[in-house]
Coordinates of C-alpha atoms and ligand atoms in Angstrom, one line a residue:
M1 CA 10.8 -35.2 28.0
T2 CA 10.1 -32.2 30.1
I3 CA 6.8 -31.5 31.8
S4 CA 6.1 -28.7 29.4
N5 CA 6.5 -31.1 26.5
E6 CA 4.0 -33.4 28.1
K7 CA 1.6 -30.6 28.3
S8 CA 1.9 -29.9 24.7
V9 CA 0.2 -33.1 23.7
L10 CA -2.8 -32.6 26.0
P11 CA -6.0 -31.9 24.1
G12 CA -7.2 -28.4 24.0
K13 CA -8.7 -25.9 21.7
V14 CA -6.1 -24.1 19.5
S15 CA -7.0 -20.6 20.4
P16 CA -5.5 -17.6 22.2
G17 CA -4.5 -18.6 25.7
A18 CA -4.7 -22.3 25.1
V19 CA -1.2 -22.5 23.7
R20 CA 2.0 -21.7 25.5
R21 CA 3.5 -18.3 24.8
G22 CA 6.4 -19.8 23.0
T23 CA 10.0 -20.5 23.8
Q24 CA 13.1 -18.4 23.8
I25 CA 15.7 -19.5 21.3
R26 CA 19.3 -18.5 22.1
L27 CA 22.1 -19.0 19.6
T28 CA 25.6 -18.4 20.9
G29 CA 28.6 -18.5 18.6
V30 CA 26.8 -20.8 16.3
T31 CA 29.0 -22.1 13.5
K32 CA 28.6 -24.6 10.7
D33 CA 31.6 -25.4 8.6
Y34 CA 31.1 -27.8 5.6
G35 CA 34.8 -27.4 4.8
L36 CA 34.2 -24.8 2.1
A37 CA 36.2 -21.6 1.8
L38 CA 33.9 -19.9 4.4
P39 CA 31.7 -21.5 7.0
A40 CA 28.1 -21.7 6.0
V41 CA 27.2 -20.1 9.3
N42 CA 29.9 -18.1 11.0
N43 CA 29.8 -17.3 14.7
V44 CA 26.1 -16.3 14.9
S45 CA 24.8 -15.1 18.3
L46 CA 21.1 -14.1 18.6
T47 CA 18.4 -14.3 21.1
I48 CA 14.8 -14.8 19.8
E49 CA 12.4 -13.9 22.5
P50 CA 9.3 -15.9 23.5
G51 CA 6.4 -15.2 21.2
E52 CA 8.5 -13.1 18.8
F53 CA 8.1 -13.2 15.0
M54 CA 11.8 -13.3 13.9
T55 CA 12.7 -13.3 10.2
F56 CA 16.0 -14.5 8.8
L57 CA 16.4 -12.4 5.7
G58 CA 19.3 -12.4 3.2
P59 CA 20.5 -13.4 -0.2
S60 CA 20.7 -16.9 -1.5
G61 CA 23.5 -18.9 0.1
S62 CA 23.9 -16.5 3.1
G63 CA 23.2 -19.3 5.7
K64 CA 19.6 -18.8 6.6
T65 CA 18.4 -22.4 6.0
T66 CA 21.5 -23.9 7.6
T67 CA 20.9 -21.8 10.8
L68 CA 17.2 -22.9 10.8
N69 CA 18.3 -26.5 10.4
L70 CA 20.7 -26.2 13.3
I71 CA 17.9 -24.9 15.5
A72 CA 15.6 -27.8 14.3
G73 CA 18.4 -30.4 14.9
F74 CA 18.5 -31.5 11.2
D75 CA 22.1 -30.5 11.1
T76 CA 24.9 -30.7 13.7
L77 CA 26.8 -27.7 15.1
S78 CA 30.5 -27.3 14.3
K79 CA 30.8 -24.8 17.2
G80 CA 28.6 -22.9 19.5
T81 CA 25.4 -23.6 21.5
I82 CA 21.7 -23.5 20.9
A83 CA 19.4 -23.3 24.0
L84 CA 15.6 -23.5 24.1
N85 CA 14.2 -21.7 27.1
G86 CA 17.7 -21.9 28.7
T87 CA 18.2 -25.6 28.1
D88 CA 21.0 -26.6 25.8
V89 CA 19.6 -28.7 23.0
G90 CA 22.8 -29.1 20.9
T91 CA 22.7 -32.9 21.1
L92 CA 18.9 -33.5 21.1
P93 CA 17.4 -35.2 18.1
P94 CA 14.8 -33.1 16.2
H95 CA 11.7 -34.8 17.6
K96 CA 12.8 -34.1 21.1
R97 CA 13.1 -30.4 20.4
N98 CA 9.3 -30.2 19.9
L99 CA 9.5 -27.6 17.1
G100 CA 7.1 -27.3 14.2
M101 CA 8.5 -27.0 10.6
L102 CA 7.1 -25.6 7.4
F103 CA 8.9 -25.7 4.1
Q104 CA 8.4 -24.3 0.6
N105 CA 7.4 -27.7 -0.8
Y106 CA 4.4 -28.7 1.2
A107 CA 5.7 -32.2 1.9
L108 CA 2.2 -33.6 2.6
F109 CA 1.7 -37.3 2.5
P110 CA -0.1 -37.8 -0.8
H111 CA -1.9 -41.0 0.2
M112 CA -3.4 -39.4 3.3
T113 CA -6.4 -37.2 3.5
V114 CA -6.2 -33.7 4.9
A115 CA -7.4 -34.9 8.3
Q116 CA -4.9 -37.8 8.3
N117 CA -2.1 -35.5 7.3
V118 CA -2.9 -32.9 10.0
G119 CA -3.5 -35.6 12.7
Y120 CA -0.2 -37.4 11.9
P121 CA 1.9 -35.6 14.6
L122 CA -0.7 -36.4 17.2
R123 CA -0.9 -40.1 16.2
E124 CA 2.9 -40.1 16.5
R125 CA 2.4 -38.7 20.0
K126 CA -0.2 -41.4 20.8
M127 CA -3.0 -39.0 21.5
A128 CA -6.5 -40.5 21.9
K129 CA -8.6 -40.7 18.7
T130 CA -11.4 -38.5 19.9
D131 CA -8.9 -35.8 21.1
I132 CA -7.1 -36.0 17.7
A133 CA -10.4 -35.5 15.8
R134 CA -11.2 -32.4 17.9
R135 CA -7.8 -30.9 17.7
V136 CA -7.6 -31.5 13.9
S137 CA -11.0 -29.8 13.4
D138 CA -9.9 -26.8 15.6
V139 CA -6.6 -26.3 13.7
L140 CA -8.3 -26.6 10.3
D141 CA -10.6 -23.8 11.5
L142 CA -7.6 -21.8 12.6
V143 CA -6.0 -22.0 9.1
R144 CA -9.4 -21.4 7.5
L145 CA -9.8 -24.7 5.8
P146 CA -12.9 -26.2 7.3
G147 CA -14.8 -29.0 5.5
R148 CA -11.9 -30.3 3.5
D149 CA -11.0 -33.1 6.0
E150 CA -11.6 -35.9 3.5
N151 CA -9.9 -34.4 0.5
Y152 CA -6.5 -35.6 -0.7
P153 CA -3.7 -33.1 -1.2
A154 CA -3.9 -33.5 -5.0
Q155 CA -7.4 -32.2 -4.8
L156 CA -6.3 -28.9 -3.3
S157 CA -4.7 -25.8 -4.7
G158 CA -1.1 -24.8 -3.8
G159 CA -2.3 -22.3 -1.3
Q160 CA -4.7 -24.8 0.3
Q161 CA -2.0 -27.4 0.5
Q162 CA 0.3 -25.0 2.3
R163 CA -2.5 -24.3 4.8
V164 CA -2.7 -28.0 5.5
A165 CA 1.1 -28.2 6.0
L166 CA 0.8 -25.2 8.3
A167 CA -2.0 -26.9 10.3
R168 CA 0.1 -30.0 10.6
A169 CA 3.1 -28.0 11.8
I170 CA 1.2 -26.3 14.6
V171 CA -1.4 -29.0 15.6
F172 CA 0.9 -30.5 18.3
Q173 CA 1.4 -27.0 19.8
P174 CA 5.1 -26.9 19.3
E175 CA 7.5 -24.8 21.3
A176 CA 8.2 -22.7 18.2
L177 CA 7.4 -22.8 14.5
L178 CA 10.3 -22.7 12.0
L179 CA 9.3 -21.7 8.5
D180 CA 11.7 -21.9 5.5
E181 CA 10.5 -19.8 2.6
P182 CA 7.0 -21.3 3.0
L183 CA 5.4 -19.0 0.4
G184 CA 8.2 -19.3 -2.1
A185 CA 6.2 -21.5 -4.5
L186 CA 3.0 -19.4 -4.5
D187 CA 2.1 -16.6 -6.9
R188 CA 2.2 -13.0 -5.7
N189 CA -1.5 -12.5 -4.8
L190 CA -1.6 -15.7 -2.8
R191 CA 1.6 -14.8 -1.1
G192 CA 0.1 -11.6 0.1
T193 CA -3.0 -13.4 1.5
L194 CA -1.0 -16.1 3.2
Q195 CA 1.3 -13.5 4.7
E196 CA -1.7 -12.0 6.4
E197 CA -2.9 -15.4 7.5
I198 CA 0.5 -16.3 9.0
R199 CA 0.6 -13.0 10.8
R200 CA -2.9 -13.6 12.2
I201 CA -2.1 -17.2 13.2
H202 CA 1.1 -16.0 15.0
R203 CA -1.0 -13.5 17.0
E204 CA -3.6 -16.1 17.8
V205 CA -1.3 -19.0 18.9
G206 CA 1.3 -16.6 20.4
S207 CA 4.3 -18.9 20.0
T208 CA 7.7 -18.1 18.7
F209 CA 8.0 -18.0 14.8
V210 CA 11.3 -18.1 12.9
F211 CA 10.6 -17.3 9.3
V212 CA 13.2 -17.5 6.5
T213 CA 12.9 -15.4 3.3
H214 CA 15.0 -13.7 0.7
D215 CA 12.2 -11.2 0.0
Q216 CA 12.6 -7.9 1.7
D217 CA 9.0 -6.9 1.4
E218 CA 7.8 -10.1 3.0
A219 CA 10.3 -9.6 5.8
M220 CA 9.1 -6.0 6.4
N221 CA 5.4 -7.0 6.3
L222 CA 5.7 -9.9 8.7
S223 CA 8.4 -9.4 11.3
D224 CA 8.7 -8.1 14.8
R225 CA 12.4 -8.2 14.1
I226 CA 14.6 -9.1 11.2
A227 CA 18.1 -10.7 11.3
L228 CA 19.8 -9.8 8.1
F229 CA 22.2 -12.5 6.9
N230 CA 25.3 -11.9 4.8
N231 CA 28.0 -14.6 4.1
G232 CA 27.0 -16.7 7.1
C233 CA 27.1 -13.8 9.5
I234 CA 24.3 -11.6 10.9
E235 CA 24.9 -8.1 9.4
Q236 CA 22.3 -6.4 11.6
V237 CA 19.3 -7.3 13.8
G238 CA 16.4 -5.0 14.4
T239 CA 12.8 -4.0 13.8
P240 CA 11.9 -3.5 10.1
E241 CA 11.9 0.3 10.9
Q242 CA 15.3 0.2 12.5
L243 CA 16.9 -1.6 9.6
Y244 CA 15.2 0.7 7.1
R245 CA 15.8 4.0 8.9
A246 CA 19.0 3.3 10.7
P247 CA 21.1 0.8 8.7
E248 CA 24.6 0.2 10.0
T249 CA 26.1 -0.8 6.7
L250 CA 25.7 -0.2 3.1
F251 CA 24.7 -3.9 2.6
T252 CA 21.8 -3.4 5.0
A253 CA 20.8 -0.1 3.4
K254 CA 20.8 -1.6 -0.1
F255 CA 19.1 -4.9 0.9
L256 CA 16.1 -3.1 2.5
G257 CA 14.5 -0.6 0.2
D258 CA 15.8 1.8 -2.4
S259 CA 18.5 4.3 -1.6
N260 CA 20.6 7.0 -3.2
V261 CA 24.2 6.1 -2.3
F262 CA 27.0 8.8 -2.3
D263 CA 30.3 7.0 -1.8
L264 CA 32.6 9.0 0.5
G265 CA 35.6 6.7 -0.1
D266 CA 38.1 6.5 2.7
A267 CA 38.4 10.3 3.0
G268 CA 36.5 10.4 6.2
F269 CA 34.1 13.1 7.5
G270 CA 33.6 15.3 10.5
T271 CA 30.9 17.9 10.9
Q272 CA 30.9 18.0 7.1
A273 CA 31.4 15.4 4.3
G274 CA 32.6 16.0 0.8
W275 CA 31.3 14.5 -2.4
E276 CA 32.5 15.7 -5.8
D277 CA 32.4 19.5 -5.6
R278 CA 29.8 19.5 -2.8
T279 CA 30.2 19.9 0.9
W280 CA 27.4 18.6 3.0
S281 CA 26.4 19.0 6.7
V282 CA 26.7 15.9 8.9
D283 CA 24.2 15.4 11.6
S284 CA 26.0 13.3 14.2
R285 CA 22.8 11.4 15.0
T286 CA 22.8 10.0 11.5
V287 CA 26.2 8.4 11.7
A288 CA 26.1 4.6 12.1
S289 CA 28.1 3.3 15.0
H290 CA 30.5 1.4 12.8
A291 CA 31.0 4.2 10.3
G292 CA 34.4 5.3 11.5
V293 CA 36.0 8.6 10.6
L294 CA 38.8 7.1 8.6
S295 CA 37.1 4.0 7.1
H296 CA 35.2 3.6 3.9
A297 CA 31.8 5.3 4.3
A298 CA 28.8 6.3 2.3
I299 CA 25.9 8.6 2.6
V300 CA 22.5 7.0 2.0
V301 CA 19.3 9.0 1.3
R302 CA 16.0 7.2 0.8
P303 CA 14.0 8.2 -2.3
E304 CA 11.2 9.7 -0.2
D305 CA 13.7 11.9 1.6
L306 CA 15.2 13.3 -1.6
M307 CA 13.3 16.4 -2.8
V308 CA 13.6 17.9 -6.2
T309 CA 13.0 21.4 -7.5
R310 CA 13.5 23.4 -10.7
D311 CA 13.9 26.5 -8.5
P312 CA 17.2 26.4 -6.4
S313 CA 16.0 29.5 -4.4
S314 CA 13.2 27.4 -3.0
V315 CA 15.6 25.0 -1.2
P316 CA 15.4 25.6 2.6
A317 CA 18.4 26.9 4.4
G318 CA 20.6 24.1 5.9
A319 CA 19.6 21.5 3.3
N320 CA 22.2 19.4 1.5
T321 CA 22.0 19.9 -2.2
V322 CA 23.3 18.3 -5.4
S323 CA 22.6 19.3 -9.1
A324 CA 20.7 16.7 -11.0
S325 CA 18.8 16.0 -14.2
V326 CA 15.7 14.0 -14.7
A327 CA 16.4 10.8 -16.6
D328 CA 12.9 9.3 -16.5
L329 CA 9.6 9.4 -14.7
E330 CA 7.8 6.3 -13.5
Y331 CA 4.1 6.3 -12.6
M332 CA 3.6 4.2 -9.4
G333 CA -0.1 4.8 -8.7
S334 CA -0.2 7.0 -5.6
Y335 CA 3.1 8.6 -6.4
R336 CA 5.8 8.9 -9.1
T337 CA 9.4 8.0 -9.1
A338 CA 11.9 10.4 -10.7
L339 CA 15.0 8.6 -12.0
L340 CA 17.8 11.0 -11.7
H341 CA 21.4 11.6 -12.7
L342 CA 23.1 13.2 -9.7
G343 CA 26.2 15.4 -9.8
R344 CA 29.0 15.6 -12.3
S345 CA 29.3 11.8 -12.4
K346 CA 25.6 11.4 -13.3
L347 CA 25.3 9.0 -10.4
R348 CA 21.9 7.1 -10.7
G349 CA 19.4 8.1 -8.1
R350 CA 15.7 8.3 -7.5
A351 CA 13.3 10.5 -5.7
R352 CA 9.7 10.0 -4.9
I353 CA 7.4 12.8 -6.1
D354 CA 3.8 13.6 -5.9
A355 CA 1.6 11.8 -8.6
S356 CA 0.0 15.1 -9.4
D357 CA 3.3 17.0 -9.9
S358 CA 3.1 17.7 -13.6
L359 CA 5.8 20.3 -13.6
L360 CA 8.7 18.0 -13.8
N361 CA 9.8 16.7 -17.3
V362 CA 12.4 14.2 -18.5
G363 CA 15.5 16.2 -19.4
D364 CA 15.0 18.9 -16.8
S365 CA 18.0 20.3 -15.0
I366 CA 17.0 20.5 -11.3
T367 CA 18.3 20.7 -7.8
A368 CA 17.9 17.7 -5.5
W369 CA 18.1 18.3 -1.8
W370 CA 17.5 16.7 1.6
K371 CA 17.7 17.6 5.2
P372 CA 20.9 16.4 7.0
E373 CA 18.8 14.6 9.6
R374 CA 17.2 12.4 6.9
Q375 CA 20.5 11.0 5.6
R376 CA 22.4 8.1 7.1
I377 CA 26.2 7.6 7.1
V378 CA 27.0 3.9 6.9
S379 CA 30.2 1.9 6.6
A380 CA 30.7 0.6 3.1
Ligands
LIG1 P1 20.4 -19.8 2.3 O1 19.3 -20.6 3.0 O2 20.6 -18.5 3.0 O3 20.2 -19.7 0.8 P2 22.1 -22.0 3.0 O4 22.1 -22.1 4.5 O5 21.3 -23.0 2.3 O6 21.8 -20.6 2.5 O7 23.6 -22.2 2.5 C1 24.7 -21.5 3.0 C2 26.0 -22.0 2.4 O8 26.2 -23.3 2.9 C3 25.9 -22.1 0.9 O9 27.2 -21.7 0.4 C4 25.6 -23.5 0.6 O10 26.1 -23.9 -0.6 C5 26.3 -24.2 1.8 N1 25.7 -25.5 2.1 C6 24.4 -25.6 2.6 N2 24.2 -26.9 2.9 C7 25.3 -27.6 2.6 C8 25.7 -29.0 2.7 N3 24.9 -29.9 3.1 N4 26.9 -29.3 2.3 C9 27.8 -28.4 1.9 N5 27.5 -27.1 1.8 C10 26.3 -26.7 2.1
LIG2 MG1 17.5 -21.4 2.1

């Protein structure tokens, strides 16, 4: 055990400053091959910075859990290396990596009280009884579950049980916390509340969090950065805003948020791009780096960037336009969504319109437009 691991079992209040700022997790060429057609994780390289909130986002089966398990040491690498703060941990058993884990099913010990559950990792580490009691009480305050020490898990709600599991995962001040769809079993409202709590706890303890989810909204709400998984590979890494505003591929554009997608085929584009009978301006700043001139490309326009008008003469000069009809209107509270048929092929699209705009009706023939700098050309 390293000196920093020794430090982690010293008693101390779980509060800002009392906990290490977290570890760096560096994956290099990480591959896990179960002998299926494709490796479950395929040559993933990624550096998660100390104290960062990193989310692994992606569809079911894309390799998120396998990657997390490789970091935790629950699974063995087929190829590649994993380093914690620069030290290769590829052959270290899980308990020597000193990482906290939180899963979807709370996995509490049913025959132990809340205090015994939370104190378990400290008893494993042979901490003195009085120190354990203090640390358990501090961490139950941190997860906002005071006064429930003597309850058994079955006496708590799902959300409360997950708070206990979270307390148990951080009570020993791990190098980093790995969370695999921890809110997946909770209802929508509770998910929202616990998302805020996890964010706050991340801020307060300051250690590195790696959070797995397939829910794009959850990923957008929580993360400093998102690594988007697709078929065992990382499709793109970036801040939520980078992934939303500047997707490199159609997969990323479609996975994060709604988009209007105009397929350009393999025809390529230069300063202009053609779609059906239209010719649109291309702003070079909006072209993704992998969207080559002679490869399959698509133009993506977010619903909030697609404007609609019944009066074509009101469209500003320089805008890209397409004829459209209104297929439906959805009331969303603070705004409405117009579902559109775009162009001759009646491509399905959507625009966000003002909730008070009562001029637009279903069946209207309209012009949809956007500024060239608000589109994104991605590889498809
Ligand atoms: P995710 O967490 O993104 O849903 P997983 O990492 O669980 O995805 O799985 C990635 C791929 O690896 C899937 O095709 C899955 O079926 C396969 N896989 C996961 N674990 C095993 C295993 N122990 N044995 C064989 N295949 C596995
Ligand atoms: Mg999974």
